[in-house]
Short mmCIF file of C-alpha atoms and ligand atoms in Angstrom, two decimals:
data_model
loop_
_atom_site.label_atom_id
_atom_site.label_comp_id
_atom_site.label_asym_id
_atom_site.label_seq_id
_atom_site.Cartn_x
_atom_site.Cartn_y
_atom_site.Cartn_z
CA VAL W 1 0.33 -29.77 14.34
CA ALA W 2 2.84 -31.08 16.57
CA HIS W 3 2.46 -34.82 16.72
CA THR W 4 4.09 -37.02 18.92
CA LEU W 5 5.00 -40.29 17.52
CA HIS W 6 4.58 -43.57 19.59
CA TYR W 7 8.16 -45.02 21.17
CA ALA W 8 9.40 -41.55 20.85
CA GLY W 9 9.18 -38.50 23.27
CA GLY W 10 10.17 -40.24 26.43
CA GLN W 11 10.20 -37.68 29.51
CA TRP W 12 12.78 -39.13 31.53
CA ASP W 13 16.63 -37.86 31.59
CA ARG W 14 18.88 -40.57 30.06
CA ALA W 15 21.84 -39.23 32.01
CA ASP W 16 24.66 -40.00 30.18
CA ARG W 17 26.74 -38.21 32.63
CA ILE W 18 26.11 -40.78 35.26
CA ARG W 19 27.03 -44.00 32.95
CA ARG W 20 30.91 -43.84 33.58
CA ASP W 21 30.40 -42.84 37.24
CA THR W 22 30.87 -46.31 38.82
CA ASP W 23 30.44 -44.73 42.41
CA GLU W 24 27.31 -43.05 41.71
CA LEU W 25 25.78 -46.12 39.88
CA GLN W 26 26.98 -48.17 43.30
CA ARG W 27 25.22 -45.66 45.21
CA LEU W 28 21.95 -45.95 43.05
CA TRP W 29 21.61 -49.61 43.19
CA GLN W 30 21.61 -48.91 47.00
CA SER W 31 18.97 -46.33 46.82
CA PRO W 32 15.56 -47.20 48.07
CA ASP W 33 14.03 -45.33 45.26
CA THR W 34 15.78 -47.10 42.37
CA ARG W 35 13.75 -49.21 40.21
CA TRP W 36 14.45 -52.17 37.88
CA LEU W 37 12.51 -53.36 34.84
CA PRO W 38 13.28 -56.77 33.39
CA VAL W 39 13.42 -57.92 29.93
CA PHE W 40 13.35 -61.62 29.07
CA LYS W 41 14.02 -62.91 25.62
CA ALA W 42 13.34 -59.51 24.15
CA ASN W 43 10.18 -59.31 25.93
CA ASN W 44 8.80 -56.89 28.37
CA LEU W 45 7.10 -57.37 31.56
CA ILE W 46 3.74 -55.67 31.47
CA ALA W 47 0.35 -55.80 33.90
CA GLY W 48 -2.35 -54.18 32.16
CA ASN W 49 -1.19 -51.13 29.90
CA ALA W 50 1.70 -50.62 32.40
CA ALA W 51 5.23 -51.36 33.03
CA VAL W 52 6.11 -53.53 35.75
CA MET W 53 9.07 -52.08 37.82
CA ARG W 54 10.22 -52.83 41.35
CA THR W 55 12.43 -51.36 44.06
CA ARG W 56 15.31 -53.19 45.70
CA ALA W 57 13.15 -53.94 48.79
CA GLU W 58 10.27 -55.18 46.77
CA LEU W 59 12.91 -57.38 44.85
CA GLU W 60 14.44 -58.91 47.96
CA GLN W 61 10.99 -60.04 49.45
CA THR W 62 11.12 -62.60 46.49
CA GLY W 63 14.65 -63.56 46.52
CA LEU W 64 15.49 -61.42 43.45
CA SER W 65 18.47 -59.40 43.32
CA HIS W 66 19.45 -57.38 40.61
CA ASP W 67 22.64 -55.39 41.64
CA GLY W 68 23.54 -53.75 38.30
CA GLY W 69 21.79 -53.85 35.36
CA THR W 70 21.58 -51.38 32.52
CA PHE W 71 21.31 -47.73 33.50
CA LEU W 72 18.47 -46.32 31.71
CA GLY W 73 18.44 -42.67 33.43
CA LEU W 74 16.43 -40.87 36.04
CA ASP W 75 12.89 -40.05 36.41
CA ASN W 76 11.11 -37.79 38.86
CA LYS W 77 10.98 -40.67 41.48
CA GLY W 78 14.79 -41.71 40.86
CA ALA W 79 16.98 -44.03 38.88
CA LEU W 80 15.87 -46.80 36.22
CA PHE W 81 17.66 -49.96 35.38
CA SER W 82 16.84 -52.62 33.09
CA VAL W 83 17.77 -56.42 33.55
CA GLU W 84 18.38 -59.41 31.40
CA CYS W 85 16.41 -62.17 33.00
CA ASP W 86 17.12 -65.98 32.61
CA GLU W 87 14.10 -68.37 32.74
CA GLN W 88 14.11 -68.47 36.84
CA GLN W 89 14.22 -65.04 37.37
CA ALA W 90 11.68 -64.22 34.70
CA HIS W 91 9.35 -66.76 36.63
CA ALA W 92 10.18 -64.94 39.91
CA TRP W 93 9.39 -61.52 38.14
CA ARG W 94 6.04 -62.70 37.12
CA LYS W 95 4.91 -63.88 40.39
CA LEU W 96 5.56 -60.21 41.82
CA GLN W 97 2.25 -59.12 40.13
CA VAL W 98 -0.87 -61.05 39.59
CA GLY W 99 -1.71 -60.77 35.97
CA SER W 100 1.70 -59.74 34.57
CA GLU W 101 3.19 -61.19 31.39
CA PHE W 102 6.28 -60.98 29.41
CA VAL W 103 4.91 -59.67 25.99
CA ASP W 104 6.29 -58.41 22.81
CA LEU W 105 6.23 -54.61 23.10
CA ARG W 106 5.11 -54.38 19.44
CA ALA W 107 1.79 -56.17 20.38
CA VAL W 108 0.95 -53.72 23.28
CA GLY W 109 2.78 -50.61 22.83
CA SER W 110 -0.03 -48.62 21.15
CA SER W 111 -2.05 -48.95 24.39
CA MET W 112 0.45 -47.89 26.83
CA SER W 113 1.53 -44.39 27.64
CA THR W 114 3.84 -42.63 25.05
CA ASP W 115 6.60 -42.37 27.77
CA GLU W 116 6.60 -45.98 29.17
CA ALA W 117 6.34 -47.40 25.52
CA CYS W 118 9.51 -45.27 24.95
CA LEU W 119 11.28 -46.63 27.89
CA LEU W 120 10.66 -50.22 27.19
CA GLY W 121 11.63 -49.92 23.65
CA TYR W 122 14.92 -48.32 24.96
CA ALA W 123 15.17 -51.18 27.31
CA ARG W 124 14.44 -53.70 24.85
CA ALA W 125 16.68 -52.24 22.18
CA LEU W 126 19.81 -52.34 24.64
CA SER W 127 19.02 -55.71 25.67
CA HIS W 128 18.74 -56.78 22.18
CA TRP W 129 22.26 -55.19 21.24
CA GLN W 130 23.93 -56.57 24.37
CA THR W 131 22.94 -60.23 23.32
CA GLN W 132 23.94 -59.85 19.94
CA ASN W 133 27.57 -58.47 20.85
CA ARG W 134 28.84 -60.96 23.46
CA TYR W 135 32.13 -61.50 21.38
CA CYS W 136 34.35 -59.24 20.02
CA GLY W 137 33.71 -59.15 16.30
CA VAL W 138 37.68 -58.69 15.52
CA CYS W 139 39.49 -61.02 17.61
CA GLY W 140 36.47 -63.12 19.11
CA GLY W 141 37.42 -62.37 22.72
CA LEU W 142 34.50 -62.25 25.13
CA ASN W 143 33.13 -58.69 25.52
CA THR W 144 32.39 -57.29 28.97
CA LEU W 145 29.90 -54.67 29.62
CA THR W 146 30.95 -51.12 30.74
CA ALA W 147 29.45 -47.59 31.08
CA GLY W 148 26.29 -48.60 32.72
CA GLY W 149 25.76 -51.17 29.89
CA HIS W 150 26.03 -48.91 27.07
CA VAL W 151 29.68 -49.96 26.03
CA THR W 152 31.04 -53.50 25.22
CA GLN W 153 34.80 -53.91 25.69
CA CYS W 154 36.98 -56.82 24.52
CA SER W 155 38.48 -58.48 27.27
CA ASN W 156 41.70 -59.55 25.29
CA VAL W 157 44.20 -57.08 26.74
CA ASP W 158 45.77 -57.01 23.26
CA CYS W 159 42.64 -55.94 21.58
CA GLN W 160 40.19 -54.02 23.96
CA ARG W 161 37.99 -52.94 20.91
CA GLN W 162 34.84 -50.98 22.03
CA VAL W 163 31.33 -51.35 20.68
CA PHE W 164 28.61 -48.67 21.07
CA PRO W 165 24.82 -49.32 20.78
CA ARG W 166 23.79 -49.36 17.23
CA THR W 167 20.58 -48.33 15.58
CA ASP W 168 19.86 -49.18 11.81
CA PRO W 169 18.20 -46.33 9.72
CA ALA W 170 15.50 -47.16 7.43
CA VAL W 171 13.74 -44.83 5.17
CA ILE W 172 9.80 -45.00 4.94
CA MET W 173 7.88 -42.40 2.23
CA LEU W 174 4.90 -41.39 1.02
CA VAL W 175 5.04 -40.84 -2.50
CA GLU W 176 2.29 -38.54 -3.88
CA ARG W 177 1.14 -37.79 -7.34
CA ILE W 178 -0.80 -34.51 -8.56
CA ASP W 179 -2.67 -35.04 -11.72
CA ALA W 180 -3.28 -32.09 -14.65
CA GLN W 181 -6.66 -31.60 -12.58
CA GLY W 182 -4.72 -30.96 -9.37
CA GLN W 183 -6.19 -34.25 -7.81
CA ARG W 184 -3.63 -35.73 -5.48
CA SER W 185 -2.86 -39.53 -4.93
CA CYS W 186 -0.48 -41.39 -3.25
CA LEU W 187 1.42 -44.73 -3.52
CA LEU W 188 0.87 -47.53 -1.12
CA GLY W 189 1.61 -51.31 -1.40
CA ARG W 190 1.31 -54.16 0.69
CA THR W 191 3.38 -57.54 1.35
CA ALA W 192 1.73 -60.99 1.33
CA SER W 193 2.32 -61.43 5.25
CA TRP W 194 0.03 -58.50 6.15
CA PRO W 195 -3.44 -58.74 7.20
CA GLU W 196 -5.92 -58.84 4.29
CA GLY W 197 -6.55 -55.46 2.73
CA VAL W 198 -3.69 -53.70 4.70
CA TYR W 199 -1.94 -51.05 2.42
CA SER W 200 0.93 -48.94 3.72
CA THR W 201 3.97 -46.69 2.55
CA LEU W 202 6.99 -48.16 1.01
CA ALA W 203 10.08 -48.48 3.17
CA GLY W 204 13.55 -49.89 3.20
CA PHE W 205 16.98 -49.97 5.01
CA VAL W 206 19.72 -47.30 4.04
CA GLU W 207 22.68 -48.96 2.56
CA PRO W 208 26.31 -48.22 3.60
CA GLY W 209 27.68 -45.13 1.47
CA GLU W 210 24.13 -43.58 0.65
CA SER W 211 22.27 -40.78 1.94
CA LEU W 212 18.69 -40.92 3.28
CA GLU W 213 17.48 -39.09 0.02
CA ASP W 214 19.48 -41.63 -2.07
CA ALA W 215 17.94 -44.43 -0.30
CA VAL W 216 14.23 -43.13 -0.86
CA VAL W 217 14.91 -42.63 -4.69
CA ARG W 218 16.35 -46.34 -4.76
CA GLU W 219 13.67 -47.95 -2.82
CA VAL W 220 10.67 -46.54 -4.63
CA ALA W 221 12.41 -47.35 -7.93
CA GLU W 222 13.29 -50.99 -6.80
CA GLU W 223 9.79 -51.73 -5.21
CA ALA W 224 7.45 -50.05 -7.36
CA GLY W 225 9.29 -48.88 -10.55
CA ILE W 226 8.45 -45.33 -9.86
CA ALA W 227 10.90 -42.30 -10.20
CA VAL W 228 10.67 -39.44 -7.48
CA ARG W 229 11.87 -36.12 -6.94
CA ASP W 230 11.58 -33.59 -4.32
CA VAL W 231 12.34 -35.72 -1.19
CA ARG W 232 11.00 -33.85 1.86
CA TYR W 233 12.05 -34.96 5.40
CA CYS W 234 9.00 -35.27 7.90
CA ALA W 235 9.56 -36.99 11.08
CA SER W 236 11.44 -40.02 12.73
CA GLN W 237 10.34 -42.89 15.00
CA PRO W 238 12.41 -45.12 17.13
CA TRP W 239 11.44 -48.81 16.05
CA PRO W 240 13.13 -50.94 18.41
CA PHE W 241 11.94 -54.38 16.57
CA PRO W 242 14.66 -54.99 16.97
CA GLN W 243 16.94 -51.96 16.32
CA SER W 244 15.77 -49.73 13.72
CA ILE W 245 14.88 -45.86 13.56
CA MET W 246 12.22 -45.07 10.71
CA LEU W 247 12.90 -41.93 8.81
CA GLY W 248 9.85 -40.28 7.37
CA PHE W 249 9.76 -38.66 4.05
CA VAL W 250 7.30 -37.32 1.43
CA ALA W 251 8.20 -37.49 -2.29
CA THR W 252 6.92 -36.52 -5.56
CA ALA W 253 6.36 -39.07 -8.08
CA VAL W 254 7.79 -38.20 -11.64
CA ASP W 255 5.89 -41.16 -13.80
CA ASP W 256 2.66 -43.43 -13.01
CA ASP W 257 3.10 -46.77 -14.17
CA ILE W 258 3.65 -49.08 -11.12
CA VAL W 259 5.95 -52.01 -11.93
CA ILE W 260 6.16 -53.93 -8.62
CA ASP W 261 9.16 -56.22 -7.48
CA THR W 262 7.18 -59.35 -6.56
CA HIS W 263 9.97 -60.32 -4.13
CA GLU W 264 9.30 -57.30 -1.81
CA LEU W 265 5.61 -56.59 -2.49
CA GLU W 266 2.43 -58.29 -3.43
CA ASP W 267 0.67 -55.29 -4.92
CA ALA W 268 0.96 -51.49 -5.05
CA ARG W 269 -1.60 -48.91 -6.14
CA TRP W 270 -2.28 -45.21 -6.30
CA PHE W 271 -5.13 -44.36 -3.89
CA SER W 272 -6.77 -40.60 -4.23
CA GLU W 273 -7.02 -38.56 -1.14
CA SER W 274 -10.90 -39.11 -1.25
CA GLU W 275 -10.55 -42.89 -1.08
CA LEU W 276 -8.09 -43.13 1.97
CA PRO W 277 -10.79 -41.68 4.51
CA LEU W 278 -13.00 -44.86 3.48
CA PHE W 279 -10.28 -47.25 4.54
CA GLY W 280 -10.85 -49.33 7.45
CA ASP W 281 -8.03 -49.82 10.32
CA TRP W 282 -5.47 -52.68 11.01
CA GLY W 283 -7.22 -55.47 12.91
CA ASP W 284 -10.91 -54.69 11.55
CA GLN W 285 -12.31 -57.92 10.62
CA ALA W 286 -14.52 -56.63 7.44
CA PRO W 287 -12.88 -57.15 4.12
CA GLY W 288 -11.66 -54.23 2.29
CA PHE W 289 -8.89 -51.77 2.34
CA LYS W 290 -7.18 -50.89 5.58
CA LEU W 291 -4.64 -48.36 6.86
CA PRO W 292 -1.51 -49.54 8.80
CA ARG W 293 -1.06 -49.55 12.49
CA THR W 294 -2.22 -46.37 14.43
CA ASP W 295 1.32 -46.49 16.31
CA SER W 296 3.37 -46.33 13.08
CA ILE W 297 5.05 -43.65 11.31
CA ALA W 298 3.40 -45.11 7.97
CA ARG W 299 0.15 -44.11 9.67
CA PHE W 300 1.32 -40.82 10.47
CA LEU W 301 2.77 -40.05 7.01
CA ILE W 302 -0.52 -40.76 5.63
CA ASP W 303 -2.74 -39.01 8.15
CA SER W 304 -0.49 -35.94 7.85
CA TRP W 305 -0.81 -36.15 4.18
CA LEU W 306 -4.70 -36.15 4.23
CA ALA W 307 -4.85 -33.39 6.91
CA ASP W 308 -2.50 -31.20 4.47
CA ALA W 309 -5.15 -31.90 1.54
CA LYS W 310 -7.87 -30.41 3.80
CA GLY W 311 -5.42 -27.40 4.27
ZN1 ZN D 401 38.75 -58.30 20.54
#
């Protein structure tokens, strides 16, 4: 079964070929079909379940003008740019549509279309990277944005160092155990900050000089004291909160005895494939075990593993 993970699978064209074509970018700014969408303090403007985006003519009615911005690409209506807003501009944008609010995409993304959630995640991630890279990390010079907002370049003529948008890889893994009777169970843990009863797959950042498979083995050993083998890749999910990609794996446990790292986890347990379908959902008020959020790759890994069990 082909699943689409949330924040992935956007259907617009990123149109990399246009980013360095300054003539074409200027032409697109003037085009009546081009739309801008705002980012304010890492939040996206949303009305109901939809992204708010506006054309040049619509923006000019309110005194807003956003020549430039970050080029996001082309969809079937035209070009798309995102713009970083200050306080005043954010206020003007909100007034463009009754009921619109700047919100954390993570709080609303699961109720949006996959395409728009992906687009807003892209805009948010680029905005985050830009605001974190205002100065050159080598000489301290002021950086300028080029290539439609996709490259920063140091303005010090003796340096001119370029930096490209970055994404931090994190591995997330479902660890399974099969006992002598062929009964399958999986290892889930929880951190103290999560809502009561929520258990999820283990995860962690990939370190420099480490393969993804090595990171899976290390993280499971560190967090739960379990050795694993047969690390198998499943799927990935962009996670622009603020700038990660989650790389999903399944691995097989070599031993059973869980020893948690109490700095990372509050608890970790083996749950059998017959227990998991009885879990509630993230957000349920009733006490008891709960599965992770439906828009997460953690949930995807658990649901896929359960579907496999049914054959
Ligand atoms: Zn520099």
